[in-house]
mmCIF file of N, CA and C in Angstrom:
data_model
loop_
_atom_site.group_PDB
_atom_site.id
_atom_site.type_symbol
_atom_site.label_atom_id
_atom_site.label_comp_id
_atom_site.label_asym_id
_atom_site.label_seq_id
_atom_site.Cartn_x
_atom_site.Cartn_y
_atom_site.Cartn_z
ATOM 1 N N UNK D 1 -34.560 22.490 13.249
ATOM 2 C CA UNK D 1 -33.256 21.987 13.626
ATOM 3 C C UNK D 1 -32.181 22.638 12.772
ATOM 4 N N UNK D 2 -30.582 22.277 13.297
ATOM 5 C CA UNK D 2 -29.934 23.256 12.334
ATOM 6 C C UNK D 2 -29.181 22.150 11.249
ATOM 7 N N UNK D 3 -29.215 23.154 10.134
ATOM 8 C CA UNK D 3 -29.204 21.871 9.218
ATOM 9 C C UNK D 3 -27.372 21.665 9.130
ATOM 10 N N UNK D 4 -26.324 22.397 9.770
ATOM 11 C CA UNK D 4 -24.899 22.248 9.586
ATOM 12 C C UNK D 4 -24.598 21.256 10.493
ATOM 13 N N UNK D 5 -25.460 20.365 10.773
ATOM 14 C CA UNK D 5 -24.576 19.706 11.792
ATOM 15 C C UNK D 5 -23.694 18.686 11.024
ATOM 16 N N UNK D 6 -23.057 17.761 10.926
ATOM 17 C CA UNK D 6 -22.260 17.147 10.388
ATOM 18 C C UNK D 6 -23.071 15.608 10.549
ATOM 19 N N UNK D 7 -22.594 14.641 9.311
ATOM 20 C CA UNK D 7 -23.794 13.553 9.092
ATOM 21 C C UNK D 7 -22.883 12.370 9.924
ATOM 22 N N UNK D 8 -23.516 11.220 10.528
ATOM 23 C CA UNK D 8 -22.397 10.571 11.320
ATOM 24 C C UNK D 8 -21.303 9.578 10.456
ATOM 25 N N UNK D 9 -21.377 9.681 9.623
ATOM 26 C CA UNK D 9 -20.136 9.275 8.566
ATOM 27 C C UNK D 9 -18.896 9.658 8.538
ATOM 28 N N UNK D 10 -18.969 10.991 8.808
ATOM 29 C CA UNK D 10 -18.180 11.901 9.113
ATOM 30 C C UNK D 10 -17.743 12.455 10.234
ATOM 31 N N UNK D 11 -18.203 12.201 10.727
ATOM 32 C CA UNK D 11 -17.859 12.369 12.236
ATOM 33 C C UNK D 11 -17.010 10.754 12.882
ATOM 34 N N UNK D 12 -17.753 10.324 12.088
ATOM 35 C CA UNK D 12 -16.587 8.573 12.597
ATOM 36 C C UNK D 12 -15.605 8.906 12.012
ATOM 37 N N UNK D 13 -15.035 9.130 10.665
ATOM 38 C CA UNK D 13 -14.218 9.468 9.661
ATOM 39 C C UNK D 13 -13.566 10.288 10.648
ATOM 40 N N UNK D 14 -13.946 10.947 10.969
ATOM 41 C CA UNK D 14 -12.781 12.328 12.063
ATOM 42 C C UNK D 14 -12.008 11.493 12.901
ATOM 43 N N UNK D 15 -13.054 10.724 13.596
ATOM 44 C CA UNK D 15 -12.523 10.306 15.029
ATOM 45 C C UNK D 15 -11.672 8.831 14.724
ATOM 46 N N UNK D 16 -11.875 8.644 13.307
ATOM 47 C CA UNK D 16 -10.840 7.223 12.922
ATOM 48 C C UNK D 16 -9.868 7.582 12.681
ATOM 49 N N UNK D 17 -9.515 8.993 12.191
ATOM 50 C CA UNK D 17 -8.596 9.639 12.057
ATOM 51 C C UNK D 17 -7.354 10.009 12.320
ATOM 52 N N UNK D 18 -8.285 10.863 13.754
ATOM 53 C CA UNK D 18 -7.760 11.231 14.840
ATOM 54 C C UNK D 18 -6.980 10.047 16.058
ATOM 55 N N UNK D 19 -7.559 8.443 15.764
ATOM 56 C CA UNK D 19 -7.061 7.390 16.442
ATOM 57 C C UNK D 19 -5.953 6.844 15.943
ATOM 58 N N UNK D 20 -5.196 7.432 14.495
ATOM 59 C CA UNK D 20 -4.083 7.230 14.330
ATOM 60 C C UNK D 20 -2.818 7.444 15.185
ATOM 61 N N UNK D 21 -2.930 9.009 15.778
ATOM 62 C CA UNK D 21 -1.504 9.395 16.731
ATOM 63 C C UNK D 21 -1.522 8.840 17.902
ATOM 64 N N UNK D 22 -2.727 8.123 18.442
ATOM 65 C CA UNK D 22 -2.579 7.211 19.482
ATOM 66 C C UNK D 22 -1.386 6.108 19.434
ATOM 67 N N UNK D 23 -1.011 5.851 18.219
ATOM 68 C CA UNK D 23 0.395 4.795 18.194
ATOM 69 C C UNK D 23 1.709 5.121 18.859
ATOM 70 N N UNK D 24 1.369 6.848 19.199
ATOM 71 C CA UNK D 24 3.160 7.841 19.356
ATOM 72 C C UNK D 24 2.822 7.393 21.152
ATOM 73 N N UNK D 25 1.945 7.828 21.951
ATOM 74 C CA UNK D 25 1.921 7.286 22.740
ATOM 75 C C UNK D 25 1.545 5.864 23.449
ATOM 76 N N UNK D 26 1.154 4.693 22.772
ATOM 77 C CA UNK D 26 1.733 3.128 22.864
ATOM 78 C C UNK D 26 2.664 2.912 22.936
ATOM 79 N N UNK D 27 3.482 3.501 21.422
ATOM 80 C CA UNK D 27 5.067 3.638 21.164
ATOM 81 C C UNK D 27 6.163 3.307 22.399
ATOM 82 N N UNK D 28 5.743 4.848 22.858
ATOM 83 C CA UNK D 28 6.704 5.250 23.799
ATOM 84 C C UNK D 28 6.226 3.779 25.409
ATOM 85 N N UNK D 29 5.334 3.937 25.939
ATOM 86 C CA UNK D 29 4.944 2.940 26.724
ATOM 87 C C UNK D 29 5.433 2.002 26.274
ATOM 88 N N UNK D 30 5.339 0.967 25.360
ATOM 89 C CA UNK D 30 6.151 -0.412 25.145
ATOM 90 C C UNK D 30 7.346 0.152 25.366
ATOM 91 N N UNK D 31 7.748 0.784 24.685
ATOM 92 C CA UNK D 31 9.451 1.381 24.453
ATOM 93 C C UNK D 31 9.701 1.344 25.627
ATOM 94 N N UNK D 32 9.262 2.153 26.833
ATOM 95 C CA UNK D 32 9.687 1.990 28.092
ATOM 96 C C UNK D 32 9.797 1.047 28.588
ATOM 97 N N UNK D 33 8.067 0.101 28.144
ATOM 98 C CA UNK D 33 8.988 -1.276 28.984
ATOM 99 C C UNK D 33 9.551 -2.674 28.987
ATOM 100 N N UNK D 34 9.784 -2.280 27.269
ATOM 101 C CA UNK D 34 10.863 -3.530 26.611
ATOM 102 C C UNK D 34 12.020 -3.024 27.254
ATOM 103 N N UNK D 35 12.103 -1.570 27.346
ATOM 104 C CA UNK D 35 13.859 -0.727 27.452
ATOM 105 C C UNK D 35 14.130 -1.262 28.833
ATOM 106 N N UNK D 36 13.340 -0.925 29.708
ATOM 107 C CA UNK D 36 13.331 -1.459 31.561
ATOM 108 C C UNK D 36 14.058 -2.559 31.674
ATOM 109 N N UNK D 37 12.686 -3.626 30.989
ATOM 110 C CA UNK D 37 13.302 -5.466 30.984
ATOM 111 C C UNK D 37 14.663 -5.221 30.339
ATOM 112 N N UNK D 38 14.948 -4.714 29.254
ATOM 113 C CA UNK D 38 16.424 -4.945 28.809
ATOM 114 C C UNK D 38 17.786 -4.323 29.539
ATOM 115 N N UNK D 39 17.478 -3.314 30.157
ATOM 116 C CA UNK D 39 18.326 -2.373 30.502
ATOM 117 C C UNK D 39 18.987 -1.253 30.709
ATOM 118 N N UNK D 40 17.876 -0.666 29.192
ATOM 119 C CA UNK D 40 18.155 0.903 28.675
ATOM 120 C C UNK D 40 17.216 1.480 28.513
ATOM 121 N N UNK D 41 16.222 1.730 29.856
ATOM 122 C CA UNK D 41 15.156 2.465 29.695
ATOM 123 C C UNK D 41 14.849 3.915 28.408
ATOM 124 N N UNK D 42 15.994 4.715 28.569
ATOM 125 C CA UNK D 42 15.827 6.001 27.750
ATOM 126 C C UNK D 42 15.669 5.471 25.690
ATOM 127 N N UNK D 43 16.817 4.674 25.956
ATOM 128 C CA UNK D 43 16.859 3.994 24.010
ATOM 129 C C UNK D 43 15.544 3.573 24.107
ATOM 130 N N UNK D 44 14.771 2.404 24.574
ATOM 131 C CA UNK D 44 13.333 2.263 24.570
ATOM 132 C C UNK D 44 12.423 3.323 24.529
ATOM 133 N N UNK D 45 12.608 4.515 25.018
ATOM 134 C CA UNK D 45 11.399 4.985 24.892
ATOM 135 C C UNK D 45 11.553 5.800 23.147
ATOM 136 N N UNK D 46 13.215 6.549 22.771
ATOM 137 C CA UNK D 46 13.574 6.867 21.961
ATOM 138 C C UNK D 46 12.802 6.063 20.632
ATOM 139 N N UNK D 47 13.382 4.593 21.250
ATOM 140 C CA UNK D 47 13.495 3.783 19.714
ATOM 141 C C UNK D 47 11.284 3.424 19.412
ATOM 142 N N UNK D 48 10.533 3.653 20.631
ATOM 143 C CA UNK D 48 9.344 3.286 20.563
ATOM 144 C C UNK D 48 8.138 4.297 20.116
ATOM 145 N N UNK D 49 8.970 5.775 20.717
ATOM 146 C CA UNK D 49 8.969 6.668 19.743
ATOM 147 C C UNK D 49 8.566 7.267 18.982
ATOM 148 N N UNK D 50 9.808 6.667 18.448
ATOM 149 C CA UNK D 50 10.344 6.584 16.594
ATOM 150 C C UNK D 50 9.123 5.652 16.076
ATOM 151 N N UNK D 51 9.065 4.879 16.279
ATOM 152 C CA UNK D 51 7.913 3.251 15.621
ATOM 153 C C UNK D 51 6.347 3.883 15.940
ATOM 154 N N UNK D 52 6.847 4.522 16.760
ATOM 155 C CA UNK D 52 5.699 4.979 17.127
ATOM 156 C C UNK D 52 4.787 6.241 15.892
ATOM 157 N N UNK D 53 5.701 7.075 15.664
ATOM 158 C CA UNK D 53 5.498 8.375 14.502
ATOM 159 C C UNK D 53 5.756 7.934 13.178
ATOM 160 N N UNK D 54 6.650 6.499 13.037
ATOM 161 C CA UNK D 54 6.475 5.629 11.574
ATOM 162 C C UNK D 54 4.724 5.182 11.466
ATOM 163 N N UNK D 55 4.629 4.099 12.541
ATOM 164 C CA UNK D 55 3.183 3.717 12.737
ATOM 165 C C UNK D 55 2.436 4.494 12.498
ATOM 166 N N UNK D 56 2.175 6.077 13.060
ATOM 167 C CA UNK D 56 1.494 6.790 12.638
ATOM 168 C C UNK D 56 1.314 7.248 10.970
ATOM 169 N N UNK D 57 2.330 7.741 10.936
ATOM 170 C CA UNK D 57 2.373 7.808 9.566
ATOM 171 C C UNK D 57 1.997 7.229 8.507
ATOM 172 N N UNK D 58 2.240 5.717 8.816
ATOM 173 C CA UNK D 58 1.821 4.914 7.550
ATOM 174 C C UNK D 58 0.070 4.637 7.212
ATOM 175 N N UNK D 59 -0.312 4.376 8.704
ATOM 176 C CA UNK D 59 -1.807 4.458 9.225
ATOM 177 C C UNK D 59 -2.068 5.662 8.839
ATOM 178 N N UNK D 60 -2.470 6.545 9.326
ATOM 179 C CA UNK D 60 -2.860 7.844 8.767
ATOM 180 C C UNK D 60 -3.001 7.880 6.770
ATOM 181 N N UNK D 61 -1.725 7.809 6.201
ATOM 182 C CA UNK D 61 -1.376 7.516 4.957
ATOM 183 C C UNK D 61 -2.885 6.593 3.999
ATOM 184 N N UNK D 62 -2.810 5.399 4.681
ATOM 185 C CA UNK D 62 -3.557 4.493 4.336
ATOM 186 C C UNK D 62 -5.139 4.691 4.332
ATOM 187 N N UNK D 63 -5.078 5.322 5.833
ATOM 188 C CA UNK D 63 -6.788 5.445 6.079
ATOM 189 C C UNK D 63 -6.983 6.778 5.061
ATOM 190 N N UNK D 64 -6.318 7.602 4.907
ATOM 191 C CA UNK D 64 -6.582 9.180 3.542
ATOM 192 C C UNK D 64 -6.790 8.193 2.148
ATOM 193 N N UNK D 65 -5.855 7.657 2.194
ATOM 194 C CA UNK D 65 -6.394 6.909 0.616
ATOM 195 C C UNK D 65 -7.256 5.949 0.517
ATOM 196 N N UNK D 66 -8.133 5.450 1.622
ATOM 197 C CA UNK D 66 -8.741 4.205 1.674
ATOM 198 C C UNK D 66 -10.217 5.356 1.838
ATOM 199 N N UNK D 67 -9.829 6.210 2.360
ATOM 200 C CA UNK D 67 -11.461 6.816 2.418
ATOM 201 C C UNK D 67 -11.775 7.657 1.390
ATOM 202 N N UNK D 68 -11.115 7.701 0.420
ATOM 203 C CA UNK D 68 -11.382 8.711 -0.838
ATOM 204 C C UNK D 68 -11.780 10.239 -0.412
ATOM 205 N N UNK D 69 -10.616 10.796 0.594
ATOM 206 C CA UNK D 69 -11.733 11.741 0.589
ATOM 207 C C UNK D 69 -11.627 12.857 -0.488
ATOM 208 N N UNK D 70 -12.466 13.801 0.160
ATOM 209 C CA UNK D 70 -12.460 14.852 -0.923
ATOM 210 C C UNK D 70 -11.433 16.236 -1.229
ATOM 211 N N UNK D 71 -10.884 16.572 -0.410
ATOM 212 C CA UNK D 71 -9.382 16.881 0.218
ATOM 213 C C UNK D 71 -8.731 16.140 0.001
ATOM 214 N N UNK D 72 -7.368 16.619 -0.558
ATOM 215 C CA UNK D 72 -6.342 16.237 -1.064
ATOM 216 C C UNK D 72 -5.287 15.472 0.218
ATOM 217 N N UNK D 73 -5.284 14.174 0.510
ATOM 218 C CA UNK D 73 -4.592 13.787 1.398
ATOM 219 C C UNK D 73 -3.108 14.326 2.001
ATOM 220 N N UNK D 74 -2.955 14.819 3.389
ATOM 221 C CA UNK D 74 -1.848 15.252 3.714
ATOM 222 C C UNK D 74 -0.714 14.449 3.357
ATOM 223 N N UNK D 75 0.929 14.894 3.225
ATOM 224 C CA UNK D 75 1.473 13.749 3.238
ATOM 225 C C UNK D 75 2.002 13.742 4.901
ATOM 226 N N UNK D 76 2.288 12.422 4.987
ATOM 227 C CA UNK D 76 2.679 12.144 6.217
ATOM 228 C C UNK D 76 4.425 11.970 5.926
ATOM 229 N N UNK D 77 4.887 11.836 4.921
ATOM 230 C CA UNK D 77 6.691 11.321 4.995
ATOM 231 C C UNK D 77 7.478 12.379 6.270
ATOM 232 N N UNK D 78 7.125 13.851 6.456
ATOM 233 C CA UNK D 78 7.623 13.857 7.594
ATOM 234 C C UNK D 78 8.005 13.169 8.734
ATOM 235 N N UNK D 79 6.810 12.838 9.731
ATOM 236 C CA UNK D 79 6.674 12.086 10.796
ATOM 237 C C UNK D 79 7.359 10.765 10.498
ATOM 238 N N UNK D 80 7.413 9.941 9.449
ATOM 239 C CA UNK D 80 8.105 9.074 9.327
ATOM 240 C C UNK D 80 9.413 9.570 9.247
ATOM 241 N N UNK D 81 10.648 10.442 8.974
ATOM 242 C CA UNK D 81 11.540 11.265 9.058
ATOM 243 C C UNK D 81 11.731 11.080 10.407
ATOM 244 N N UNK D 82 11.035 11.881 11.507
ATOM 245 C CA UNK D 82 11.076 12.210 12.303
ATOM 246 C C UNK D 82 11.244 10.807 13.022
ATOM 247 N N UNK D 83 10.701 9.876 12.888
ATOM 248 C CA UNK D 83 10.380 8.931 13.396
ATOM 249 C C UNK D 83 11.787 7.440 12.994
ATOM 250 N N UNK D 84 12.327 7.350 11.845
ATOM 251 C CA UNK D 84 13.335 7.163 12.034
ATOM 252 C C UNK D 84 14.700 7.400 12.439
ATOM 253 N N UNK D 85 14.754 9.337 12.585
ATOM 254 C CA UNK D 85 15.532 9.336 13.471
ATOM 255 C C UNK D 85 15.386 9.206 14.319
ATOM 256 N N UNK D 86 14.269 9.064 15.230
ATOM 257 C CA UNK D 86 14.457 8.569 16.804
ATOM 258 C C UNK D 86 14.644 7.167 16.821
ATOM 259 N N UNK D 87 14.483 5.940 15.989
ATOM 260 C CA UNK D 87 14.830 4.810 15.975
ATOM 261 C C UNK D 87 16.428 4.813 16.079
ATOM 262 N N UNK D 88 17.276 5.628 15.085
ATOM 263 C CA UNK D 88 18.390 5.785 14.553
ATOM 264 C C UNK D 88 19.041 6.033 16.267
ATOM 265 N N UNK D 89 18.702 7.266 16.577
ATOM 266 C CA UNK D 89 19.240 7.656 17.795
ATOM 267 C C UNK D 89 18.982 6.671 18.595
ATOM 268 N N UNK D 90 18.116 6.021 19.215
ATOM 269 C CA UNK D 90 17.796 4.865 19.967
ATOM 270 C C UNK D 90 18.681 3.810 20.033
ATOM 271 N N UNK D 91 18.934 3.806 18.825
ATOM 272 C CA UNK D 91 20.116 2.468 18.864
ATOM 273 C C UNK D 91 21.574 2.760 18.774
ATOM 274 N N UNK D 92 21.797 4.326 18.487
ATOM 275 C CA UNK D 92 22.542 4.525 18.097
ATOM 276 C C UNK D 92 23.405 4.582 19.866
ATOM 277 N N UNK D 93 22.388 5.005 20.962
ATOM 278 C CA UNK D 93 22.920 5.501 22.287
ATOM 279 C C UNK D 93 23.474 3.755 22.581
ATOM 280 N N UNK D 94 22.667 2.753 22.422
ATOM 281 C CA UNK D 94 23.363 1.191 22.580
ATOM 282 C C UNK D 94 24.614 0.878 21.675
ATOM 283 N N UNK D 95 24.440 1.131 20.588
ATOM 284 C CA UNK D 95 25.551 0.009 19.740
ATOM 285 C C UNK D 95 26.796 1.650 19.049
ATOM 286 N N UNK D 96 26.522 3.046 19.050
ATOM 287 C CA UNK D 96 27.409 3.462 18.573
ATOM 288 C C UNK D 96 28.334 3.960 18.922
ATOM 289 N N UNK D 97 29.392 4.354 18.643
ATOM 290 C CA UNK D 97 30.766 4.685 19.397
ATOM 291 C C UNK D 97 30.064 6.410 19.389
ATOM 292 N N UNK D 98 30.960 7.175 20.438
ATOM 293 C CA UNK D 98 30.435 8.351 20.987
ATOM 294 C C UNK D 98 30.801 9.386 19.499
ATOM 295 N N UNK D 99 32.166 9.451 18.963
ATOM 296 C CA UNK D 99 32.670 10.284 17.991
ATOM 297 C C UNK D 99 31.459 9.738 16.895
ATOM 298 N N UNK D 100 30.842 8.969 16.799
ATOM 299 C CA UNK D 100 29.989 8.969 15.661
ATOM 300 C C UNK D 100 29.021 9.793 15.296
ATOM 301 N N UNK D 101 28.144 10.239 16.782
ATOM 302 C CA UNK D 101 27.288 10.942 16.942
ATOM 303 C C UNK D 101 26.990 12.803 16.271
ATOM 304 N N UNK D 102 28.774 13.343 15.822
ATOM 305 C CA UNK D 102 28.417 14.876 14.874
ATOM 306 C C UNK D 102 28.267 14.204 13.582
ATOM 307 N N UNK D 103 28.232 13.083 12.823
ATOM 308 C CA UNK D 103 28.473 12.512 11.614
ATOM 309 C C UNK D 103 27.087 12.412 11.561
ATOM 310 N N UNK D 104 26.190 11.624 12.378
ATOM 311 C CA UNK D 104 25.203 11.694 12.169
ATOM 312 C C UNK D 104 23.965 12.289 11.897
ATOM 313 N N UNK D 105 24.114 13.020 12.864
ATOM 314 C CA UNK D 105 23.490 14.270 13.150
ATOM 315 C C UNK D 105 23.537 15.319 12.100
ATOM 316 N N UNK D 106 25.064 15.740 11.743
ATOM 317 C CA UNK D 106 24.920 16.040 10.482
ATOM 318 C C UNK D 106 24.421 15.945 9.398
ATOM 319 N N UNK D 107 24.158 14.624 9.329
ATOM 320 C CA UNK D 107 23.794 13.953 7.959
ATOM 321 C C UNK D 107 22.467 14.097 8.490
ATOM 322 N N UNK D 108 22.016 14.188 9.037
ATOM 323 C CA UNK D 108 20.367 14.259 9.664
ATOM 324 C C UNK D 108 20.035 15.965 8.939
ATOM 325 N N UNK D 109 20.947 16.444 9.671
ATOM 326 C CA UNK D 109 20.549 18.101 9.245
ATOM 327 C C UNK D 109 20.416 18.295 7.773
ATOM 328 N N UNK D 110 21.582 17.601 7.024
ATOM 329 C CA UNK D 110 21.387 17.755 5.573
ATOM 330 C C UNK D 110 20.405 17.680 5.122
ATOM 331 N N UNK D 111 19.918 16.069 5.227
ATOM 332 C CA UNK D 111 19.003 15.307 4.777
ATOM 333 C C UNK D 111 17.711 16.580 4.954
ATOM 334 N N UNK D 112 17.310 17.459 6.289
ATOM 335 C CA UNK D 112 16.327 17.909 6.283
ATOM 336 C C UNK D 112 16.416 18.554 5.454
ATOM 337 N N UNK D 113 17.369 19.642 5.463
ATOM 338 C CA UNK D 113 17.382 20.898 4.562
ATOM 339 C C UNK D 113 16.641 20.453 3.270
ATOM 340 N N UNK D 114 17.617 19.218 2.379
ATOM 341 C CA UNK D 114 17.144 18.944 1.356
ATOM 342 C C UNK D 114 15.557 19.091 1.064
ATOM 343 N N UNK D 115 15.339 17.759 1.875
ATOM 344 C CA UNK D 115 13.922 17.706 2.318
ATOM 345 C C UNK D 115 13.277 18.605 2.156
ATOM 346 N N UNK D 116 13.407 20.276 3.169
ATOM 347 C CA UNK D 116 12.891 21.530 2.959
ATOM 348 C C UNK D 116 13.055 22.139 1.582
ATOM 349 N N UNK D 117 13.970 22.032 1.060
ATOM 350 C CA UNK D 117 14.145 22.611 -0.007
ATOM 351 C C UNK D 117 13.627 21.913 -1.684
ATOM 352 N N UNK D 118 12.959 20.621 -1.242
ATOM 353 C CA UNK D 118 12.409 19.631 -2.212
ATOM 354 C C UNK D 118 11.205 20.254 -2.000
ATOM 355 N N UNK D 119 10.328 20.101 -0.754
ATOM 356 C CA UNK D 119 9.077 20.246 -0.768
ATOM 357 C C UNK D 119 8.886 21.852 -1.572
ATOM 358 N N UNK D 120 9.359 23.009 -0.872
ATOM 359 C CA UNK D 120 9.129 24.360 -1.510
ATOM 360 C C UNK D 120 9.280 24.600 -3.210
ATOM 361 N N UNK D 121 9.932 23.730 -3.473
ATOM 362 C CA UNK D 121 10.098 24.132 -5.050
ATOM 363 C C UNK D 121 9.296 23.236 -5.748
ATOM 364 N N UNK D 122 8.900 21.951 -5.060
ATOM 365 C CA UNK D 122 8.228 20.736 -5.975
ATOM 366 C C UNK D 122 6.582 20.957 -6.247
ATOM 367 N N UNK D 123 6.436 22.084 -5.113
ATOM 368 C CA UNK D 123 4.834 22.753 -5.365
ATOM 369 C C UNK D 123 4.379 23.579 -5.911
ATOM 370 N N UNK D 124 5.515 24.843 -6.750
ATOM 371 C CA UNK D 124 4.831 25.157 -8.050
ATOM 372 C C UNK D 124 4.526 24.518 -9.239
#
């Protein structure tokens, strides 16, 4: 027999894994159809999303440090990034005035750059 096959510990470990990004598409499904019942189909799917790539994130996060593995756990704070601005935008299309929207956005762009420019230097 061949001896590389992988032991089933690990192979659950993959596939528990891998059942984290299943939250981005729930997300969006509720999102659609809290948004429907309420009124604003598109903010629902935006704002569900968003909860959706937080959810992921934090899950993912949790299950890397709960399984000790042997690889250095990814970070996930991106997707959470990513994931509150689509909350942000979501609510922002209901409750914000239209001129608000280059302020934001802006401040979104900053925020990444930083972001980009934290991660590249914080890893030598």
């Amino acid at each position: 027999m061949a001896t590389d096959e992988k032991p089933y510990g690990q192979e659950r470990r993959r596939h528990h894994r891998h059942g984290s990004y299943m939250l981005i598409p729930a997300g969006v499904l509720l999102g659609l159809g809290i948004g429907m019942l309420a009124g604003y189909p598109g903010s629902g799917v935006l704002i569900g999303l968003g909860l959706g790539f937080i959810g992921s994130a934090v899950l993912a996060q949790q299950r890397s440090a709960q399984a000790g593995d042997e690889e250095a756990p990814r970070p996930r704070g991106f997707l959470a990034v990513i994931g509150a601005f689509l909350v942000i935008v979501g609510l922002g299309v209901i409750w914000a005035p239209l001129n608000f929207w280059p302020y934001l956005v802006a401040l979104f762009l900053i925020l990444l750059g930083v972001w980009f420019l934290y991660r590249a230097f914080s890893h030598r």
